[in-house]
PDB file of C-alpha atoms in Angstrom:
ATOM      1  CA  MET A 158      36.740 -26.620 -87.602  1.00  0.00           C
ATOM      2  CA  SER A 159      35.760 -29.258 -90.155  1.00  0.00           C
ATOM      3  CA  LEU A 160      35.728 -33.037 -89.811  1.00  0.00           C
ATOM      4  CA  LYS A 161      38.320 -33.202 -92.592  1.00  0.00           C
ATOM      5  CA  LYS A 162      40.833 -31.151 -90.595  1.00  0.00           C
ATOM      6  CA  ALA A 163      40.141 -33.097 -87.403  1.00  0.00           C
ATOM      7  CA  SER A 164      40.610 -36.365 -89.315  1.00  0.00           C
ATOM      8  CA  PHE A 165      43.961 -35.123 -90.623  1.00  0.00           C
ATOM      9  CA  ILE A 166      45.165 -34.498 -87.057  1.00  0.00           C
ATOM     10  CA  ILE A 167      44.003 -37.939 -85.941  1.00  0.00           C
ATOM     11  CA  ILE A 168      45.546 -39.798 -88.898  1.00  0.00           C
ATOM     12  CA  LEU A 169      48.846 -37.922 -88.561  1.00  0.00           C
ATOM     13  CA  ILE A 170      49.167 -38.772 -84.861  1.00  0.00           C
ATOM     14  CA  LEU A 171      48.186 -42.405 -85.450  1.00  0.00           C
ATOM     15  CA  LEU A 172      50.803 -42.767 -88.197  1.00  0.00           C
ATOM     16  CA  ILE A 173      53.594 -41.278 -86.079  1.00  0.00           C
ATOM     17  CA  ASP A 174      52.527 -43.309 -83.043  1.00  0.00           C
ATOM     18  CA  GLN A 175      52.219 -46.660 -84.792  1.00  0.00           C
ATOM     19  CA  LEU A 176      55.324 -46.267 -86.987  1.00  0.00           C
ATOM     20  CA  SER A 177      57.411 -45.407 -83.921  1.00  0.00           C
ATOM     21  CA  LYS A 178      56.022 -48.383 -81.981  1.00  0.00           C
ATOM     22  CA  ILE A 179      56.516 -50.836 -84.842  1.00  0.00           C
ATOM     23  CA  TYR A 180      60.092 -49.595 -85.318  1.00  0.00           C
ATOM     24  CA  ILE A 181      60.893 -50.002 -81.621  1.00  0.00           C
ATOM     25  CA  LYS A 182      59.230 -53.414 -81.458  1.00  0.00           C
ATOM     26  CA  THR A 183      61.170 -54.709 -84.487  1.00  0.00           C
ATOM     27  CA  HIS A 184      64.553 -53.134 -83.660  1.00  0.00           C
ATOM     28  CA  PHE A 185      64.815 -53.259 -79.845  1.00  0.00           C
ATOM     29  CA  ALA A 186      64.709 -56.068 -77.338  1.00  0.00           C
ATOM     30  CA  LEU A 187      62.727 -55.377 -74.170  1.00  0.00           C
ATOM     31  CA  GLY A 188      64.821 -53.202 -71.880  1.00  0.00           C
ATOM     32  CA  ASP A 189      67.161 -51.909 -74.595  1.00  0.00           C
ATOM     33  CA  ARG A 190      68.053 -48.256 -74.277  1.00  0.00           C
ATOM     34  CA  THR A 191      69.631 -45.659 -76.575  1.00  0.00           C
ATOM     35  CA  ILE A 192      70.933 -42.423 -75.068  1.00  0.00           C
ATOM     36  CA  VAL A 193      70.215 -39.561 -77.477  1.00  0.00           C
ATOM     37  CA  PHE A 194      71.010 -36.847 -74.924  1.00  0.00           C
ATOM     38  CA  ASN A 195      71.570 -37.064 -71.176  1.00  0.00           C
ATOM     39  CA  TRP A 196      68.028 -35.767 -70.725  1.00  0.00           C
ATOM     40  CA  PHE A 197      66.393 -37.805 -73.529  1.00  0.00           C
ATOM     41  CA  GLN A 198      66.595 -41.549 -74.084  1.00  0.00           C
ATOM     42  CA  ILE A 199      64.847 -44.188 -76.181  1.00  0.00           C
ATOM     43  CA  ALA A 200      63.993 -46.950 -73.723  1.00  0.00           C
ATOM     44  CA  PHE A 201      61.824 -49.897 -74.791  1.00  0.00           C
ATOM     45  CA  VAL A 202      59.310 -50.997 -72.181  1.00  0.00           C
ATOM     46  CA  GLU A 203      55.870 -52.574 -72.463  1.00  0.00           C
ATOM     47  CA  ASN A 204      52.865 -51.649 -70.393  1.00  0.00           C
ATOM     48  CA  ASP A 205      50.103 -54.211 -69.992  1.00  0.00           C
ATOM     49  CA  GLY A 206      48.082 -52.152 -67.580  1.00  0.00           C
ATOM     50  CA  MET A 207      46.871 -48.622 -66.991  1.00  0.00           C
ATOM     51  CA  ALA A 208      48.873 -45.432 -66.583  1.00  0.00           C
ATOM     52  CA  TRP A 209      52.254 -45.754 -64.863  1.00  0.00           C
ATOM     53  CA  GLY A 210      52.094 -49.549 -65.259  1.00  0.00           C
ATOM     54  CA  THR A 211      49.218 -49.957 -62.798  1.00  0.00           C
ATOM     55  CA  LYS A 212      47.117 -53.067 -63.320  1.00  0.00           C
ATOM     56  CA  LEU A 213      43.394 -53.509 -62.758  1.00  0.00           C
ATOM     57  CA  SER A 214      44.173 -56.676 -60.810  1.00  0.00           C
ATOM     58  CA  ASP A 215      46.048 -54.489 -58.273  1.00  0.00           C
ATOM     59  CA  PHE A 216      42.670 -53.019 -57.273  1.00  0.00           C
ATOM     60  CA  ILE A 217      40.556 -56.159 -57.794  1.00  0.00           C
ATOM     61  CA  PRO A 218      42.811 -58.975 -56.530  1.00  0.00           C
ATOM     62  CA  PHE A 219      40.255 -61.764 -56.977  1.00  0.00           C
ATOM     63  CA  ILE A 220      40.325 -61.598 -60.802  1.00  0.00           C
ATOM     64  CA  SER A 221      43.125 -62.983 -62.941  1.00  0.00           C
ATOM     65  CA  GLU A 222      45.521 -60.731 -64.850  1.00  0.00           C
ATOM     66  CA  GLU A 223      44.168 -62.062 -68.150  1.00  0.00           C
ATOM     67  CA  THR A 224      40.598 -61.153 -67.208  1.00  0.00           C
ATOM     68  CA  ALA A 225      41.714 -57.790 -65.866  1.00  0.00           C
ATOM     69  CA  LYS A 226      43.570 -57.071 -69.100  1.00  0.00           C
ATOM     70  CA  LEU A 227      40.510 -57.945 -71.194  1.00  0.00           C
ATOM     71  CA  CYS A 228      38.251 -55.756 -69.039  1.00  0.00           C
ATOM     72  CA  LEU A 229      40.689 -52.846 -69.333  1.00  0.00           C
ATOM     73  CA  THR A 230      40.896 -53.177 -73.123  1.00  0.00           C
ATOM     74  CA  LEU A 231      37.112 -53.317 -73.466  1.00  0.00           C
ATOM     75  CA  PHE A 232      36.784 -50.276 -71.221  1.00  0.00           C
ATOM     76  CA  ARG A 233      39.268 -48.404 -73.424  1.00  0.00           C
ATOM     77  CA  ILE A 234      37.265 -49.292 -76.531  1.00  0.00           C
ATOM     78  CA  ILE A 235      34.027 -48.031 -74.958  1.00  0.00           C
ATOM     79  CA  ALA A 236      35.821 -44.853 -73.862  1.00  0.00           C
ATOM     80  CA  VAL A 237      37.109 -44.245 -77.403  1.00  0.00           C
ATOM     81  CA  PHE A 238      33.578 -44.568 -78.783  1.00  0.00           C
ATOM     82  CA  GLY A 239      32.482 -41.989 -76.225  1.00  0.00           C
ATOM     83  CA  ILE A 240      35.315 -39.622 -77.154  1.00  0.00           C
ATOM     84  CA  GLY A 241      34.547 -40.146 -80.850  1.00  0.00           C
ATOM     85  CA  TYR A 242      30.907 -39.218 -80.255  1.00  0.00           C
ATOM     86  CA  TRP A 243      32.021 -36.124 -78.345  1.00  0.00           C
ATOM     87  CA  LEU A 244      34.258 -35.128 -81.261  1.00  0.00           C
ATOM     88  CA  LEU A 245      31.583 -35.595 -83.929  1.00  0.00           C
ATOM     89  CA  SER A 246      29.015 -33.801 -81.798  1.00  0.00           C
ATOM     90  CA  SER A 247      31.412 -30.880 -81.242  1.00  0.00           C
ATOM     91  CA  ILE A 248      32.080 -30.570 -84.983  1.00  0.00           C
ATOM     92  CA  LYS A 249      28.369 -30.760 -85.786  1.00  0.00           C
ATOM     93  CA  LYS A 250      27.600 -28.043 -83.246  1.00  0.00           C
ATOM     94  CA  GLN A 251      30.455 -25.927 -84.610  1.00  0.00           C
ATOM     95  CA  ALA A 252      32.179 -25.839 -81.251  1.00  0.00           C
ATOM     96  CA  SER A 253      35.368 -23.863 -80.769  1.00  0.00           C
ATOM     97  CA  LYS A 254      38.448 -24.814 -82.739  1.00  0.00           C
ATOM     98  CA  THR A 255      40.338 -25.196 -79.465  1.00  0.00           C
ATOM     99  CA  LEU A 256      37.892 -27.819 -78.189  1.00  0.00           C
ATOM    100  CA  ILE A 257      37.895 -29.807 -81.433  1.00  0.00           C
ATOM    101  CA  ILE A 258      41.711 -29.875 -81.599  1.00  0.00           C
ATOM    102  CA  ALA A 259      41.923 -31.001 -77.970  1.00  0.00           C
ATOM    103  CA  VAL A 260      39.332 -33.775 -78.374  1.00  0.00           C
ATOM    104  CA  SER A 261      40.985 -34.881 -81.642  1.00  0.00           C
ATOM    105  CA  LEU A 262      44.307 -35.251 -79.829  1.00  0.00           C
ATOM    106  CA  ILE A 263      42.731 -37.241 -76.994  1.00  0.00           C
ATOM    107  CA  PHE A 264      40.841 -39.468 -79.448  1.00  0.00           C
ATOM    108  CA  ALA A 265      43.949 -40.159 -81.555  1.00  0.00           C
ATOM    109  CA  GLY A 266      46.050 -40.972 -78.497  1.00  0.00           C
ATOM    110  CA  ALA A 267      43.455 -43.284 -76.983  1.00  0.00           C
ATOM    111  CA  LEU A 268      42.949 -45.062 -80.300  1.00  0.00           C
ATOM    112  CA  GLY A 269      46.708 -45.451 -80.757  1.00  0.00           C
ATOM    113  CA  ASN A 270      47.095 -47.283 -77.442  1.00  0.00           C
ATOM    114  CA  ILE A 271      44.000 -49.392 -78.127  1.00  0.00           C
ATOM    115  CA  ILE A 272      45.593 -50.682 -81.338  1.00  0.00           C
ATOM    116  CA  ASP A 273      48.466 -52.029 -79.203  1.00  0.00           C
ATOM    117  CA  SER A 274      46.136 -53.574 -76.640  1.00  0.00           C
ATOM    118  CA  VAL A 275      43.899 -55.256 -79.211  1.00  0.00           C
ATOM    119  CA  PHE A 276      46.298 -56.371 -81.956  1.00  0.00           C
ATOM    120  CA  TYR A 277      49.949 -56.424 -80.847  1.00  0.00           C
ATOM    121  CA  GLY A 278      49.636 -59.733 -79.022  1.00  0.00           C
ATOM    122  CA  VAL A 279      48.707 -61.341 -82.344  1.00  0.00           C
ATOM    123  CA  LEU A 280      50.977 -59.311 -84.647  1.00  0.00           C
ATOM    124  CA  PHE A 281      54.283 -59.760 -82.762  1.00  0.00           C
ATOM    125  CA  ASN A 282      56.110 -62.423 -80.785  1.00  0.00           C
ATOM    126  CA  ASP A 283      57.594 -61.465 -77.423  1.00  0.00           C
ATOM    127  CA  SER A 284      60.576 -59.138 -77.016  1.00  0.00           C
ATOM    128  CA  TYR A 285      62.326 -60.854 -74.107  1.00  0.00           C
ATOM    129  CA  SER A 286      66.056 -61.101 -74.951  1.00  0.00           C
ATOM    130  CA  GLN A 287      65.233 -60.778 -78.650  1.00  0.00           C
ATOM    131  CA  VAL A 288      63.954 -58.401 -81.291  1.00  0.00           C
ATOM    132  CA  ALA A 289      60.323 -59.198 -82.074  1.00  0.00           C
ATOM    133  CA  THR A 290      59.158 -60.357 -85.488  1.00  0.00           C
ATOM    134  CA  PHE A 291      56.124 -58.903 -87.235  1.00  0.00           C
ATOM    135  CA  LEU A 292      53.578 -61.642 -88.059  1.00  0.00           C
ATOM    136  CA  PRO A 293      55.764 -64.513 -86.774  1.00  0.00           C
ATOM    137  CA  ALA A 294      55.112 -67.968 -88.225  1.00  0.00           C
ATOM    138  CA  GLU A 295      54.779 -69.473 -84.747  1.00  0.00           C
ATOM    139  CA  GLY A 296      52.145 -66.930 -83.721  1.00  0.00           C
ATOM    140  CA  GLY A 297      52.170 -63.896 -81.472  1.00  0.00           C
ATOM    141  CA  TYR A 298      52.926 -63.586 -77.778  1.00  0.00           C
ATOM    142  CA  GLY A 299      49.253 -63.284 -76.851  1.00  0.00           C
ATOM    143  CA  SER A 300      45.720 -63.400 -78.117  1.00  0.00           C
ATOM    144  CA  LEU A 301      43.396 -60.759 -79.482  1.00  0.00           C
ATOM    145  CA  PHE A 302      42.607 -58.048 -76.863  1.00  0.00           C
ATOM    146  CA  HIS A 303      45.624 -59.114 -74.769  1.00  0.00           C
ATOM    147  CA  GLY A 304      48.393 -57.042 -76.340  1.00  0.00           C
ATOM    148  CA  LYS A 305      50.809 -54.784 -74.476  1.00  0.00           C
ATOM    149  CA  VAL A 306      51.265 -51.061 -75.081  1.00  0.00           C
ATOM    150  CA  VAL A 307      54.715 -50.127 -76.416  1.00  0.00           C
ATOM    151  CA  ASP A 308      56.466 -47.212 -74.682  1.00  0.00           C
ATOM    152  CA  MET A 309      59.817 -45.711 -75.610  1.00  0.00           C
ATOM    153  CA  LEU A 310      60.156 -41.994 -74.773  1.00  0.00           C
ATOM    154  CA  HIS A 311      62.116 -41.297 -71.594  1.00  0.00           C
ATOM    155  CA  PHE A 312      63.133 -37.869 -70.305  1.00  0.00           C
ATOM    156  CA  PRO A 313      65.326 -38.277 -67.173  1.00  0.00           C
ATOM    157  CA  ILE A 314      65.864 -34.527 -66.984  1.00  0.00           C
ATOM    158  CA  TRP A 315      67.210 -34.591 -63.432  1.00  0.00           C
ATOM    159  CA  LYS A 316      68.541 -37.291 -61.119  1.00  0.00           C
ATOM    160  CA  GLY A 317      69.726 -36.916 -57.558  1.00  0.00           C
ATOM    161  CA  VAL A 318      69.050 -37.290 -53.858  1.00  0.00           C
ATOM    162  CA  MET A 319      66.243 -35.077 -52.639  1.00  0.00           C
ATOM    163  CA  PRO A 320      66.930 -32.719 -49.700  1.00  0.00           C
ATOM    164  CA  ASP A 321      65.958 -34.124 -46.318  1.00  0.00           C
ATOM    165  CA  TRP A 322      63.468 -31.324 -45.643  1.00  0.00           C
ATOM    166  CA  ILE A 323      61.170 -32.377 -48.518  1.00  0.00           C
ATOM    167  CA  PRO A 324      58.204 -34.408 -47.161  1.00  0.00           C
ATOM    168  CA  PHE A 325      57.971 -38.090 -48.225  1.00  0.00           C
ATOM    169  CA  PHE A 326      60.832 -37.837 -50.755  1.00  0.00           C
ATOM    170  CA  GLY A 327      63.525 -36.325 -48.538  1.00  0.00           C
ATOM    171  CA  GLY A 328      66.804 -38.270 -48.561  1.00  0.00           C
ATOM    172  CA  LYS A 329      65.642 -40.539 -51.405  1.00  0.00           C
ATOM    173  CA  PHE A 330      67.089 -40.847 -54.898  1.00  0.00           C
ATOM    174  CA  PHE A 331      64.675 -39.261 -57.345  1.00  0.00           C
ATOM    175  CA  THR A 332      64.446 -39.037 -61.125  1.00  0.00           C
ATOM    176  CA  PHE A 333      62.478 -36.360 -62.947  1.00  0.00           C
ATOM    177  CA  PHE A 334      60.883 -37.437 -65.255  1.00  0.00           C
ATOM    178  CA  GLU A 335      60.794 -41.205 -64.477  1.00  0.00           C
ATOM    179  CA  PRO A 336      57.866 -42.613 -66.544  1.00  0.00           C
ATOM    180  CA  VAL A 337      58.443 -43.951 -70.066  1.00  0.00           C
ATOM    181  CA  PHE A 338      55.663 -43.105 -72.495  1.00  0.00           C
ATOM    182  CA  ASN A 339      54.776 -42.956 -76.219  1.00  0.00           C
ATOM    183  CA  VAL A 340      53.433 -40.552 -78.844  1.00  0.00           C
ATOM    184  CA  ALA A 341      49.837 -41.542 -78.066  1.00  0.00           C
ATOM    185  CA  ASP A 342      50.369 -40.619 -74.401  1.00  0.00           C
ATOM    186  CA  VAL A 343      51.794 -37.251 -75.468  1.00  0.00           C
ATOM    187  CA  ALA A 344      48.693 -36.600 -77.605  1.00  0.00           C
ATOM    188  CA  ILE A 345      46.341 -37.469 -74.744  1.00  0.00           C
ATOM    189  CA  SER A 346      48.272 -35.338 -72.237  1.00  0.00           C
ATOM    190  CA  THR A 347      48.431 -32.415 -74.679  1.00  0.00           C
ATOM    191  CA  GLY A 348      44.695 -32.604 -75.358  1.00  0.00           C
ATOM    192  CA  ILE A 349      43.874 -32.684 -71.654  1.00  0.00           C
ATOM    193  CA  GLY A 350      46.346 -29.861 -71.023  1.00  0.00           C
ATOM    194  CA  ILE A 351      44.634 -27.702 -73.650  1.00  0.00           C
ATOM    195  CA  LEU A 352      41.249 -28.283 -72.028  1.00  0.00           C
ATOM    196  CA  VAL A 353      42.618 -27.373 -68.599  1.00  0.00           C
ATOM    197  CA  LEU A 354      44.730 -24.354 -69.576  1.00  0.00           C
ATOM    198  CA  PHE A 355      42.364 -22.956 -72.210  1.00  0.00           C
ATOM    199  CA  ASN A 356      39.102 -24.057 -70.637  1.00  0.00           C
ATOM    200  CA  LYS A 357      37.210 -20.819 -71.260  1.00  0.00           C
ATOM    201  CA  LYS A 358      38.326 -20.621 -74.868  1.00  0.00           C
ATOM    202  CA  ALA A 359      37.593 -24.309 -75.512  1.00  0.00           C
ATOM    203  CA  PHE A 360      34.045 -24.128 -74.185  1.00  0.00           C
ATOM    204  CA  ASN A 361      33.261 -20.614 -75.405  1.00  0.00           C
ATOM    205  CA  GLU A 362      30.045 -21.032 -77.379  1.00  0.00           C
ATOM    206  CA  ASN A 363      30.458 -17.575 -78.943  1.00  0.00           C
ATOM    207  CA  GLU A 364      33.785 -18.380 -80.605  1.00  0.00           C
ATOM    208  CA  PRO A 365      32.296 -20.052 -83.710  1.00  0.00           C
ATOM    209  CA  ILE A 366      30.090 -16.972 -84.240  1.00  0.00           C
ATOM    210  CA  LYS A 367      33.115 -14.704 -84.006  1.00  0.00           C
ATOM    211  CA  GLU A 368      35.068 -16.873 -86.457  1.00  0.00           C
ATOM    212  CA  HIS A 369      32.082 -16.915 -88.832  1.00  0.00           C
ATOM    213  CA  ASN A 370      31.728 -13.132 -88.680  1.00  0.00           C
ATOM    214  CA  ALA A 371      35.471 -12.693 -89.237  1.00  0.00           C
ATOM    215  CA  ALA A 372      35.332 -14.989 -92.267  1.00  0.00           C
ATOM    216  CA  ASN A 373      32.431 -12.997 -93.709  1.00  0.00           C
ATOM    217  CA  TYR A 374      34.280  -9.739 -93.103  1.00  0.00           C
ATOM    218  CA  GLU A 375      37.388 -11.005 -94.899  1.00  0.00           C
ATOM    219  CA  ALA A 376      35.254 -12.261 -97.787  1.00  0.00           C
ATOM    220  CA  ASN A 377      33.527  -8.885 -98.146  1.00  0.00           C
ATOM    221  CA  VAL A 378      36.824  -7.026 -98.032  1.00  0.00           C
TER     222      VAL A 378
END
């Protein structure tokens, strides 16, 4: 798979991710919710930490939230450089198409959330009880590298009280699926899922040779 095709995947995901986030940020106040179907809702939340809203300061209590946020953003940037190197190296080595697609999805998703973390604090004012403004005259809600990730996709497919016999969750009200996420998160999860489910195909070094031979056969025919 060529760099051009991988770049197309990355750009497409980034456009969908950022356009959806900018729309939500400029049309919804924090906490607003639109019910599309009973099992699918648009719910505006912001995440200033790691996955599931976890914060680095929860694990390292002696550092401030501002410092923790900066460290997390810098870590994400370093991770994206690492993923980008992995992608370029895979393309150069003519790795399997499955691997390149998966890494492209992970790279695009990680980069999409980094854009929020790095720039959104400067580009928007806060969304508390109001719809945010893009490039507000009074300045943004934070500084560079201290932005919050915009989430909006919510799939509460099932809600109810769990049976008492289920360990830990028995007798408790439970929602599946509770987390709110974004397009970038979907891309990352899909990329990881491909690597897990199609591991042998993704890391099959013989696949490029097979594809090359098939291309030559078709050309000769």
